[in-house]
Amino acid sequence: MGAGRSLPRFAARETGIVVAVQAVVLTALSGRYGFHRDELYFVAAGRRPDWGYVDHPPITPWLARASTALFGETPAGLRVVATLLGMATVVAVTLVAREFGGGRGVQLFTAIATASSTYVLVVSHMLATNSADVLLWSLITLSGLRLLRTGDGRWWLAVGATAGLGLANKWLVLLLLSGLGIGVAVAGPRRVLRSWWLAAGVAVAVVLAAPVVLWQASRGWPMLSVAGGISEDDGAENRVLFVPMQLVLLSPVLVPVWVAGLVRPWREPALRWARPLAIAYPVVCGELLVLGGKPYYAVPLLLPLMALGAEPVLAWLRRGTTRRVLTGAAAVVCGAVSVLIGLPVLPPAALDPVLAMTKEPGEQVGWPEFAVSVADAWAKIPAADRDTAVILAGNYGEAGAIERYGPERGLPQPYSPHMSYADWGPPPDRLVGPVLLVGRIAPGSPAARLITGCRPVSAHRSPAEVNNDENGVRLSLCTLTRPWSQAWPQLRRFY
């Protein structure tokens, strides 16, 4: 489909039905479990608006603040924005399918496949940085493809605007831009690189991203410290799992579709302008393997590739009844697995098989009960000492849960040296009483010399003994050996 040919009509009715069903399902299930630990962190960050945080740019916390302000500080209220982002992603990817000449059937298939894929279900059910990221990647790809197909340099402005917003949400968008840029340099059409509109698009991106970049630069680039910690701690595991996870994160039944998308521009001369997309995916995968990035970072690029491969796959299915029956059966099975993984349809007591594949559902269970456990441990501090005592949470999820559910249980503001919570501390030096420590301190670490004499008072148990990261967490009463202002820099953790 070249610049001289008109595009098919957008299947607005069919796509609208898909996103309406998507909205109903996501809304109905949005409050079934509870907040994810990351969501608690985003809500806490949203209460402290800034141009950045040590481990992510500001857009997701800003969205969390807006959603909870409008719809209530509940899991269902927070997740309204995640649902809207998921719906917009379905529309964007469907428009990508149209860009390749896909008609009504291809667009409907793309919309259904996108909405029901495991990755999109997960990031549309709960608010994560990936919730906006997958939409922004889809919009950058859509604008870039329109630029390549038509040669109209004005589309650089759209690319620049969405790239700038992407940088204000998650810097992984740089991988997408580098992949597409290398693809254009290798396969063309290179004429789009000679347009002055490119400079205009870059200027738009720079203006939008500048406050975020300057915030990071003024604080010594903490996001790079976080990324380095992820690579150092998880890099080897990420590399081993990278290829297998590419096959399952979207859905195994969709693998032949996006593989067909990788091949199609090389087989159809009319689509040679789309070859940069087929090149971008392996480039991004290679970059992530070198960096030790998480396997799901590359998944947003599989969605436009799936849209590209939809038409030849549907044509192949039309040529045989047996093919359709077997593929339909596989789609039903994979769809059921995607729902079990991505949505809270199982009771918490039945989550163990799902947790063997992903820990995300377990991270949404038991936070109010966790706050109760902390309150019970807090009550063991003598009343005369509580005014100078401190709750020190081991990670941002624990701190976020205590901040959200603690006040109604009589708990004070928690502190944590983890991620941006470290910037929101330290406790005042006047708080010289007992330290209620959530979690353990590694022997031999700087923290072990600063927080001593720990005496376990209880251990938290998750509801239904769900095997999440907080099940069995120890609560101890400890002593601080130096003032908080001196100890805090040695306690902070970026990962």
Short mmCIF file of C-alpha atoms in Angstrom, two decimals:
data_model
loop_
_atom_site.label_atom_id
_atom_site.label_comp_id
_atom_site.label_asym_id
_atom_site.label_seq_id
_atom_site.Cartn_x
_atom_site.Cartn_y
_atom_site.Cartn_z
CA MET A 1 0.00 0.00 0.00
CA GLY A 2 1.84 3.08 -1.20
CA ALA A 3 1.26 6.80 -0.93
CA GLY A 4 -0.77 6.88 -4.11
CA ARG A 5 -3.43 4.46 -2.92
CA SER A 6 -6.19 5.34 -0.49
CA LEU A 7 -6.50 3.47 2.77
CA PRO A 8 -9.48 1.27 3.61
CA ARG A 9 -12.18 2.78 5.76
CA PHE A 10 -11.45 2.60 9.47
CA ALA A 11 -13.58 -0.13 11.03
CA ALA A 12 -14.93 2.21 13.67
CA ARG A 13 -18.01 0.17 14.58
CA GLU A 14 -16.16 -3.12 14.92
CA THR A 15 -13.28 -1.55 16.84
CA GLY A 16 -15.74 0.34 19.03
CA ILE A 17 -17.48 -2.90 19.99
CA VAL A 18 -14.14 -4.49 20.92
CA VAL A 19 -13.06 -1.58 23.12
CA ALA A 20 -16.52 -1.39 24.70
CA VAL A 21 -16.29 -5.05 25.71
CA GLN A 22 -12.73 -4.44 26.87
CA ALA A 23 -13.87 -1.54 29.04
CA VAL A 24 -16.73 -3.53 30.59
CA VAL A 25 -14.52 -6.51 31.45
CA LEU A 26 -11.67 -4.44 32.85
CA THR A 27 -13.99 -2.23 34.89
CA ALA A 28 -15.90 -5.21 36.30
CA LEU A 29 -12.67 -6.82 37.51
CA SER A 30 -10.69 -3.72 38.45
CA GLY A 31 -11.41 -3.96 42.18
CA ARG A 32 -11.44 -7.73 42.61
CA TYR A 33 -8.01 -7.96 44.25
CA GLY A 34 -6.31 -4.79 45.46
CA PHE A 35 -3.54 -2.36 44.68
CA HIS A 36 -0.35 -3.71 43.14
CA ARG A 37 2.78 -2.68 45.05
CA ASP A 38 3.81 -0.48 42.12
CA GLU A 39 0.41 1.21 42.13
CA LEU A 40 0.78 2.06 45.81
CA TYR A 41 4.13 3.64 44.94
CA PHE A 42 2.63 5.63 42.06
CA VAL A 43 -0.18 6.89 44.29
CA ALA A 44 2.40 7.99 46.87
CA ALA A 45 4.51 9.65 44.16
CA GLY A 46 1.42 11.38 42.78
CA ARG A 47 0.91 13.01 46.18
CA ARG A 48 4.40 14.49 45.74
CA PRO A 49 4.28 15.84 42.17
CA ASP A 50 7.66 16.52 40.63
CA TRP A 51 9.40 16.48 37.26
CA GLY A 52 10.89 13.11 37.99
CA TYR A 53 11.55 10.27 40.41
CA VAL A 54 14.68 8.20 40.81
CA ASP A 55 13.35 5.20 38.91
CA HIS A 56 10.84 6.69 36.45
CA PRO A 57 9.74 9.97 34.82
CA PRO A 58 6.59 11.72 36.05
CA ILE A 59 3.73 10.85 33.70
CA THR A 60 2.54 7.68 35.43
CA PRO A 61 2.42 9.25 38.93
CA TRP A 62 0.65 12.26 37.43
CA LEU A 63 -1.91 9.93 35.86
CA ALA A 64 -2.31 8.15 39.20
CA ARG A 65 -3.00 11.45 40.94
CA ALA A 66 -5.53 12.52 38.31
CA SER A 67 -7.36 9.20 38.30
CA THR A 68 -7.61 8.92 42.09
CA ALA A 69 -8.66 12.58 42.40
CA LEU A 70 -11.50 12.03 39.93
CA PHE A 71 -12.59 8.49 40.76
CA GLY A 72 -11.39 7.84 44.31
CA GLU A 73 -8.24 6.44 45.90
CA THR A 74 -9.27 2.83 45.43
CA PRO A 75 -7.98 0.13 43.07
CA ALA A 76 -11.02 0.62 40.84
CA GLY A 77 -10.62 4.41 40.87
CA LEU A 78 -6.92 4.28 40.05
CA ARG A 79 -7.40 1.77 37.26
CA VAL A 80 -9.84 3.87 35.27
CA VAL A 81 -6.86 5.51 33.60
CA ALA A 82 -5.24 2.12 32.89
CA THR A 83 -8.46 0.99 31.21
CA LEU A 84 -8.58 4.13 29.07
CA LEU A 85 -4.94 3.67 28.05
CA GLY A 86 -5.65 0.05 27.10
CA MET A 87 -8.63 1.08 24.99
CA ALA A 88 -6.57 3.72 23.22
CA THR A 89 -3.86 1.15 22.55
CA VAL A 90 -6.36 -1.12 20.81
CA VAL A 91 -7.49 1.75 18.58
CA ALA A 92 -3.90 2.75 17.78
CA VAL A 93 -2.80 -0.76 16.82
CA THR A 94 -5.94 -1.21 14.72
CA LEU A 95 -5.04 1.98 12.87
CA VAL A 96 -1.60 0.50 12.27
CA ALA A 97 -3.27 -2.50 10.61
CA ARG A 98 -5.23 -0.09 8.41
CA GLU A 99 -1.97 1.63 7.47
CA PHE A 100 -0.85 -1.63 5.82
CA GLY A 101 -4.05 -1.81 3.78
CA GLY A 102 -5.94 -4.05 6.18
CA GLY A 103 -9.68 -4.03 5.62
CA ARG A 104 -12.53 -4.51 8.05
CA GLY A 105 -11.76 -8.15 8.84
CA VAL A 106 -8.06 -7.52 9.39
CA GLN A 107 -8.80 -4.54 11.60
CA LEU A 108 -11.32 -6.51 13.67
CA PHE A 109 -8.84 -9.37 14.10
CA THR A 110 -6.14 -6.90 15.17
CA ALA A 111 -8.41 -5.21 17.68
CA ILE A 112 -9.48 -8.51 19.26
CA ALA A 113 -5.94 -9.90 19.32
CA THR A 114 -4.56 -6.73 20.89
CA ALA A 115 -7.25 -6.43 23.56
CA SER A 116 -7.01 -10.11 24.56
CA SER A 117 -3.22 -10.51 24.49
CA THR A 118 -1.62 -11.27 27.83
CA TYR A 119 0.63 -8.23 27.94
CA VAL A 120 -2.13 -5.76 27.08
CA LEU A 121 -4.50 -7.37 29.58
CA VAL A 122 -1.92 -6.96 32.36
CA VAL A 123 -1.05 -3.31 31.67
CA SER A 124 -4.70 -2.38 31.03
CA HIS A 125 -5.91 -3.99 34.26
CA MET A 126 -3.45 -2.23 36.58
CA LEU A 127 -1.63 1.08 36.24
CA ALA A 128 2.06 0.68 35.42
CA THR A 129 4.60 2.73 33.51
CA ASN A 130 4.01 0.20 30.73
CA SER A 131 0.32 1.16 30.57
CA ALA A 132 1.16 4.48 28.95
CA ASP A 133 4.36 3.16 27.35
CA VAL A 134 2.62 0.59 25.15
CA LEU A 135 0.23 3.28 23.89
CA LEU A 136 3.02 5.75 23.21
CA TRP A 137 5.10 3.14 21.37
CA SER A 138 2.04 2.31 19.26
CA LEU A 139 1.43 5.99 18.47
CA ILE A 140 5.09 6.60 17.57
CA THR A 141 4.99 3.57 15.29
CA LEU A 142 1.71 4.69 13.71
CA SER A 143 3.04 8.20 13.05
CA GLY A 144 6.35 6.83 11.79
CA LEU A 145 4.65 4.42 9.40
CA ARG A 146 2.43 7.19 8.07
CA LEU A 147 5.60 9.24 7.49
CA LEU A 148 7.31 6.38 5.67
CA ARG A 149 4.26 5.50 3.58
CA THR A 150 3.37 9.01 2.47
CA GLY A 151 6.71 10.78 2.62
CA ASP A 152 4.92 13.74 4.20
CA GLY A 153 7.54 15.29 6.49
CA ARG A 154 4.92 16.92 8.69
CA TRP A 155 4.46 13.56 10.39
CA TRP A 156 7.84 14.18 12.04
CA LEU A 157 5.96 16.58 14.33
CA ALA A 158 3.69 13.78 15.52
CA VAL A 159 6.68 11.47 15.97
CA GLY A 160 8.47 14.16 17.96
CA ALA A 161 5.49 14.94 20.15
CA THR A 162 4.80 11.32 21.06
CA ALA A 163 8.53 10.67 21.55
CA GLY A 164 8.75 13.64 23.91
CA LEU A 165 5.80 12.34 25.91
CA GLY A 166 7.38 8.89 25.84
CA LEU A 167 10.58 10.26 27.36
CA ALA A 168 8.46 11.85 30.08
CA ASN A 169 7.06 8.42 30.88
CA LYS A 170 9.85 5.88 30.33
CA TRP A 171 13.19 6.22 28.61
CA LEU A 172 12.85 2.86 26.89
CA VAL A 173 11.31 4.82 24.03
CA LEU A 174 14.90 5.59 23.00
CA LEU A 175 15.25 1.93 22.04
CA LEU A 176 12.23 2.17 19.75
CA LEU A 177 13.54 5.36 18.12
CA SER A 178 16.97 3.84 17.60
CA GLY A 179 15.47 0.67 16.12
CA LEU A 180 13.26 2.54 13.67
CA GLY A 181 16.09 4.94 12.83
CA ILE A 182 18.48 2.11 12.03
CA GLY A 183 15.72 0.47 10.01
CA VAL A 184 15.24 3.58 7.87
CA ALA A 185 19.00 4.00 7.40
CA VAL A 186 19.34 0.38 6.26
CA ALA A 187 16.17 -0.17 4.23
CA GLY A 188 14.83 3.31 3.48
CA PRO A 189 12.95 5.28 2.42
CA ARG A 190 15.89 7.55 3.39
CA ARG A 191 14.35 10.64 1.83
CA VAL A 192 12.40 11.22 5.05
CA LEU A 193 15.71 11.84 6.81
CA ARG A 194 16.49 14.75 4.50
CA SER A 195 13.40 16.76 5.44
CA TRP A 196 13.73 19.89 7.58
CA TRP A 197 10.62 18.62 9.37
CA LEU A 198 12.93 16.10 11.09
CA ALA A 199 14.65 18.95 12.91
CA ALA A 200 11.26 20.37 13.85
CA GLY A 201 10.18 17.02 15.26
CA VAL A 202 13.39 16.71 17.27
CA ALA A 203 12.80 20.22 18.64
CA VAL A 204 9.30 19.28 19.79
CA ALA A 205 10.63 16.17 21.53
CA VAL A 206 13.41 18.13 23.22
CA VAL A 207 11.00 20.78 24.53
CA LEU A 208 8.63 18.18 25.97
CA ALA A 209 11.37 16.04 27.52
CA ALA A 210 13.66 18.85 28.73
CA PRO A 211 12.19 19.29 32.27
CA VAL A 212 12.46 15.54 32.90
CA VAL A 213 16.01 15.27 31.57
CA LEU A 214 17.14 18.34 33.51
CA TRP A 215 15.62 16.92 36.71
CA GLN A 216 17.59 13.71 36.26
CA ALA A 217 20.79 15.54 35.34
CA SER A 218 20.58 17.80 38.39
CA ARG A 219 20.42 14.73 40.64
CA GLY A 220 23.21 12.71 39.07
CA TRP A 221 21.09 10.57 36.71
CA PRO A 222 19.52 8.26 39.33
CA MET A 223 17.52 6.37 36.68
CA LEU A 224 20.81 5.15 35.25
CA SER A 225 21.76 3.85 38.70
CA VAL A 226 18.46 1.97 38.86
CA ALA A 227 18.93 0.56 35.35
CA GLY A 228 22.46 -0.49 36.23
CA GLY A 229 21.18 -2.29 39.32
CA ILE A 230 18.56 -4.16 37.28
CA SER A 231 21.19 -5.22 34.76
CA GLU A 232 23.65 -6.30 37.45
CA ASP A 233 21.16 -8.25 39.53
CA ASP A 234 18.84 -9.67 36.86
CA GLY A 235 20.79 -9.29 33.62
CA ALA A 236 21.86 -12.93 33.29
CA GLU A 237 18.35 -14.23 34.02
CA ASN A 238 16.82 -11.69 31.64
CA ARG A 239 19.12 -12.84 28.83
CA VAL A 240 18.33 -16.52 29.40
CA LEU A 241 14.58 -15.91 29.44
CA PHE A 242 14.50 -13.30 26.70
CA VAL A 243 13.65 -15.45 23.68
CA PRO A 244 11.19 -17.78 25.47
CA MET A 245 9.36 -14.81 26.93
CA GLN A 246 8.97 -13.20 23.51
CA LEU A 247 6.98 -16.28 22.54
CA VAL A 248 4.58 -16.15 25.49
CA LEU A 249 4.24 -12.55 26.69
CA LEU A 250 1.83 -11.56 23.92
CA SER A 251 0.36 -15.04 23.39
CA PRO A 252 1.82 -18.21 21.83
CA VAL A 253 -1.03 -18.33 19.31
CA LEU A 254 -0.02 -14.89 18.03
CA VAL A 255 3.61 -15.84 17.37
CA PRO A 256 2.93 -16.92 13.76
CA VAL A 257 1.12 -13.62 13.19
CA TRP A 258 3.96 -11.33 14.23
CA VAL A 259 6.50 -13.60 12.53
CA ALA A 260 4.45 -13.14 9.36
CA GLY A 261 4.71 -9.42 10.03
CA LEU A 262 8.49 -9.65 10.14
CA VAL A 263 8.53 -11.42 6.77
CA ARG A 264 5.77 -9.64 4.87
CA PRO A 265 7.56 -6.38 3.88
CA TRP A 266 10.32 -8.41 2.23
CA ARG A 267 7.84 -10.46 0.18
CA GLU A 268 5.50 -7.67 -0.94
CA PRO A 269 7.21 -4.87 -2.89
CA ALA A 270 4.28 -2.55 -2.20
CA LEU A 271 5.15 -2.70 1.50
CA ARG A 272 8.87 -2.17 1.23
CA TRP A 273 8.40 1.19 2.99
CA ALA A 274 7.45 -0.83 6.13
CA ARG A 275 10.77 -2.69 6.27
CA PRO A 276 12.17 -0.40 8.99
CA LEU A 277 9.55 -1.84 11.35
CA ALA A 278 10.71 -5.38 10.60
CA ILE A 279 14.30 -4.30 11.27
CA ALA A 280 13.49 -2.35 14.43
CA TYR A 281 12.34 -5.38 16.42
CA PRO A 282 15.56 -7.43 16.16
CA VAL A 283 17.59 -4.26 16.75
CA VAL A 284 15.68 -3.51 19.96
CA CYS A 285 15.98 -7.14 21.07
CA GLY A 286 19.74 -7.02 20.47
CA GLU A 287 20.05 -3.83 22.49
CA LEU A 288 18.11 -5.33 25.37
CA LEU A 289 20.22 -8.49 25.35
CA VAL A 290 23.37 -6.38 25.57
CA LEU A 291 21.93 -4.22 28.35
CA GLY A 292 20.36 -7.11 30.26
CA GLY A 293 16.93 -5.47 30.08
CA LYS A 294 13.71 -7.23 30.99
CA PRO A 295 12.15 -9.36 28.22
CA TYR A 296 8.83 -7.50 28.28
CA TYR A 297 10.53 -4.25 27.26
CA ALA A 298 10.40 -5.36 23.60
CA VAL A 299 6.80 -6.58 23.60
CA PRO A 300 5.16 -3.28 22.51
CA LEU A 301 6.90 -3.67 19.13
CA LEU A 302 5.19 -7.04 18.63
CA LEU A 303 1.80 -5.33 18.42
CA PRO A 304 2.43 -3.41 15.15
CA LEU A 305 4.20 -6.48 13.78
CA MET A 306 1.09 -8.49 14.59
CA ALA A 307 -0.98 -5.88 12.75
CA LEU A 308 1.36 -6.23 9.78
CA GLY A 309 1.11 -10.02 9.75
CA ALA A 310 -2.67 -10.25 10.25
CA GLU A 311 -3.66 -10.14 6.57
CA PRO A 312 -1.46 -13.01 5.29
CA VAL A 313 -2.34 -15.16 8.29
CA LEU A 314 -6.07 -14.62 7.77
CA ALA A 315 -5.64 -15.43 4.08
CA TRP A 316 -3.87 -18.68 5.06
CA LEU A 317 -6.70 -19.59 7.45
CA ARG A 318 -9.32 -19.07 4.75
CA ARG A 319 -7.74 -21.80 2.65
CA GLY A 320 -8.68 -24.72 4.94
CA THR A 321 -11.39 -25.69 7.41
CA THR A 322 -9.03 -27.84 9.46
CA ARG A 323 -6.65 -24.93 9.81
CA ARG A 324 -9.43 -22.73 11.11
CA VAL A 325 -10.67 -25.34 13.59
CA LEU A 326 -7.22 -26.09 15.03
CA THR A 327 -6.23 -22.45 15.15
CA GLY A 328 -9.53 -21.56 16.79
CA ALA A 329 -9.03 -24.22 19.46
CA ALA A 330 -5.50 -22.98 20.13
CA ALA A 331 -6.78 -19.40 20.34
CA VAL A 332 -9.42 -20.39 22.91
CA VAL A 333 -6.83 -22.16 25.09
CA CYS A 334 -4.30 -19.33 24.84
CA GLY A 335 -7.01 -16.75 25.44
CA ALA A 336 -8.08 -18.54 28.60
CA VAL A 337 -4.49 -18.64 29.83
CA SER A 338 -4.08 -14.93 29.04
CA VAL A 339 -7.17 -14.11 31.08
CA LEU A 340 -5.98 -16.23 34.02
CA ILE A 341 -2.59 -14.52 33.99
CA GLY A 342 -3.68 -10.99 33.19
CA LEU A 343 -6.95 -10.57 35.09
CA PRO A 344 -8.05 -11.30 38.67
CA VAL A 345 -10.53 -14.05 37.88
CA LEU A 346 -9.28 -16.69 40.35
CA PRO A 347 -9.81 -16.53 44.11
CA PRO A 348 -6.54 -15.70 45.91
CA ALA A 349 -6.35 -19.19 47.42
CA ALA A 350 -6.12 -20.67 43.90
CA LEU A 351 -3.32 -18.43 42.62
CA ASP A 352 -0.35 -20.76 43.09
CA PRO A 353 -0.35 -22.16 39.52
CA VAL A 354 -0.52 -18.63 38.10
CA LEU A 355 2.23 -17.37 40.42
CA ALA A 356 4.52 -20.04 38.98
CA MET A 357 4.32 -18.10 35.68
CA THR A 358 4.11 -14.50 36.95
CA LYS A 359 4.14 -12.92 40.38
CA GLU A 360 2.00 -9.90 39.43
CA PRO A 361 -1.39 -11.25 40.65
CA GLY A 362 0.10 -12.08 44.03
CA GLU A 363 1.41 -8.54 44.39
CA GLN A 364 -2.20 -7.32 44.38
CA VAL A 365 -3.31 -9.39 47.37
CA GLY A 366 -3.17 -8.59 51.07
CA TRP A 367 -1.99 -4.99 51.48
CA PRO A 368 -4.72 -3.93 53.96
CA GLU A 369 -3.91 -7.06 55.99
CA PHE A 370 -0.23 -6.16 55.79
CA ALA A 371 -1.02 -2.79 57.38
CA VAL A 372 -2.87 -4.63 60.16
CA SER A 373 0.24 -6.72 60.84
CA VAL A 374 2.35 -3.57 61.05
CA ALA A 375 -0.22 -1.95 63.37
CA ASP A 376 -0.12 -5.00 65.66
CA ALA A 377 3.68 -4.78 65.82
CA TRP A 378 3.51 -1.01 66.41
CA ALA A 379 1.20 -1.61 69.39
CA LYS A 380 4.01 -3.58 71.06
CA ILE A 381 6.08 -0.40 71.39
CA PRO A 382 5.48 1.14 74.85
CA ALA A 383 3.03 4.03 74.53
CA ALA A 384 5.57 6.46 76.00
CA ASP A 385 8.05 5.65 73.21
CA ARG A 386 5.75 5.83 70.20
CA ASP A 387 6.03 9.61 69.76
CA THR A 388 9.72 9.18 68.88
CA ALA A 389 9.50 5.80 67.11
CA VAL A 390 9.88 5.26 63.36
CA ILE A 391 8.40 2.74 60.94
CA LEU A 392 11.14 1.82 58.44
CA ALA A 393 9.78 -0.12 55.46
CA GLY A 394 12.10 -2.27 53.41
CA ASN A 395 10.68 -1.32 50.01
CA TYR A 396 8.37 1.16 48.32
CA GLY A 397 5.45 -1.28 48.21
CA GLU A 398 5.48 -1.76 51.96
CA ALA A 399 5.86 1.97 52.55
CA GLY A 400 3.06 2.73 50.10
CA ALA A 401 0.73 0.25 51.80
CA ILE A 402 1.42 1.68 55.26
CA GLU A 403 0.95 5.22 53.93
CA ARG A 404 -2.37 4.26 52.31
CA TYR A 405 -3.87 1.98 54.99
CA GLY A 406 -1.90 2.93 58.10
CA PRO A 407 -3.62 6.17 59.22
CA GLU A 408 -6.96 4.43 59.75
CA ARG A 409 -5.10 1.96 61.97
CA GLY A 410 -3.32 4.60 64.01
CA LEU A 411 0.05 4.37 62.26
CA PRO A 412 2.32 7.35 61.60
CA GLN A 413 3.93 8.27 58.27
CA PRO A 414 6.31 5.45 57.24
CA TYR A 415 9.80 5.98 55.88
CA SER A 416 11.82 3.86 53.50
CA PRO A 417 15.31 4.21 51.98
CA HIS A 418 14.09 2.50 48.79
CA MET A 419 13.82 4.34 45.46
CA SER A 420 12.12 7.74 45.65
CA TYR A 421 10.94 7.12 49.21
CA ALA A 422 14.55 7.83 50.16
CA ASP A 423 14.12 11.34 48.74
CA TRP A 424 10.99 11.81 50.84
CA GLY A 425 12.97 11.09 54.02
CA PRO A 426 14.89 10.96 56.24
CA PRO A 427 12.92 10.88 59.47
CA PRO A 428 13.56 13.91 61.67
CA ASP A 429 16.55 13.52 63.99
CA ARG A 430 14.25 14.11 66.96
CA LEU A 431 12.81 10.61 66.35
CA VAL A 432 15.30 8.69 68.49
CA GLY A 433 12.97 5.98 69.76
CA PRO A 434 12.57 2.37 68.63
CA VAL A 435 12.69 1.52 64.92
CA LEU A 436 9.95 -0.81 63.72
CA LEU A 437 11.82 -2.51 60.89
CA VAL A 438 9.81 -4.19 58.14
CA GLY A 439 11.93 -6.93 56.60
CA ARG A 440 15.52 -7.94 57.22
CA ILE A 441 18.90 -6.25 57.04
CA ALA A 442 21.65 -8.04 55.16
CA PRO A 443 24.50 -9.04 57.50
CA GLY A 444 27.65 -7.03 56.85
CA SER A 445 25.80 -4.24 55.03
CA PRO A 446 26.14 -0.58 56.08
CA ALA A 447 22.58 -0.81 57.41
CA ALA A 448 23.62 -3.59 59.80
CA ARG A 449 25.98 -1.17 61.55
CA LEU A 450 23.39 1.59 61.75
CA ILE A 451 20.31 -0.39 62.82
CA THR A 452 21.17 -2.89 65.54
CA GLY A 453 19.71 -4.99 68.32
CA CYS A 454 16.76 -6.14 66.20
CA ARG A 455 14.24 -8.23 68.10
CA PRO A 456 11.56 -9.97 65.98
CA VAL A 457 8.07 -9.30 67.28
CA SER A 458 5.91 -10.88 64.54
CA ALA A 459 5.75 -11.99 60.93
CA HIS A 460 3.14 -11.03 58.35
CA ARG A 461 1.11 -13.76 56.70
CA SER A 462 -0.69 -13.03 53.44
CA PRO A 463 -4.40 -13.86 53.18
CA ALA A 464 -4.90 -17.46 52.07
CA GLU A 465 -1.09 -17.82 52.39
CA VAL A 466 -0.67 -16.34 48.91
CA ASN A 467 2.98 -16.81 48.03
CA ASN A 468 3.86 -13.18 47.36
CA ASP A 469 6.91 -11.17 48.40
CA GLU A 470 5.34 -10.06 51.68
CA ASN A 471 4.26 -13.48 52.93
CA GLY A 472 6.44 -14.24 55.94
CA VAL A 473 8.04 -10.79 56.15
CA ARG A 474 9.50 -10.25 59.60
CA LEU A 475 8.66 -7.23 61.80
CA SER A 476 11.33 -6.30 64.35
CA LEU A 477 12.02 -3.63 66.93
CA CYS A 478 15.51 -2.21 66.52
CA THR A 479 17.80 0.59 67.69
CA LEU A 480 19.33 3.34 65.53
CA THR A 481 23.00 3.99 66.33
CA ARG A 482 23.38 7.37 64.57
CA PRO A 483 21.05 10.31 63.82
CA TRP A 484 18.80 9.74 60.82
CA SER A 485 20.34 12.59 58.86
CA GLN A 486 23.73 10.87 59.04
CA ALA A 487 22.50 7.33 58.54
CA TRP A 488 20.12 7.98 55.64
CA PRO A 489 22.66 8.30 52.80
CA GLN A 490 24.11 4.91 53.73
CA LEU A 491 20.68 3.29 53.97
CA ARG A 492 19.26 4.37 50.61
CA ARG A 493 18.79 1.72 47.93
CA PHE A 494 18.21 2.19 44.21
CA TYR A 495 17.17 -1.43 43.62
#
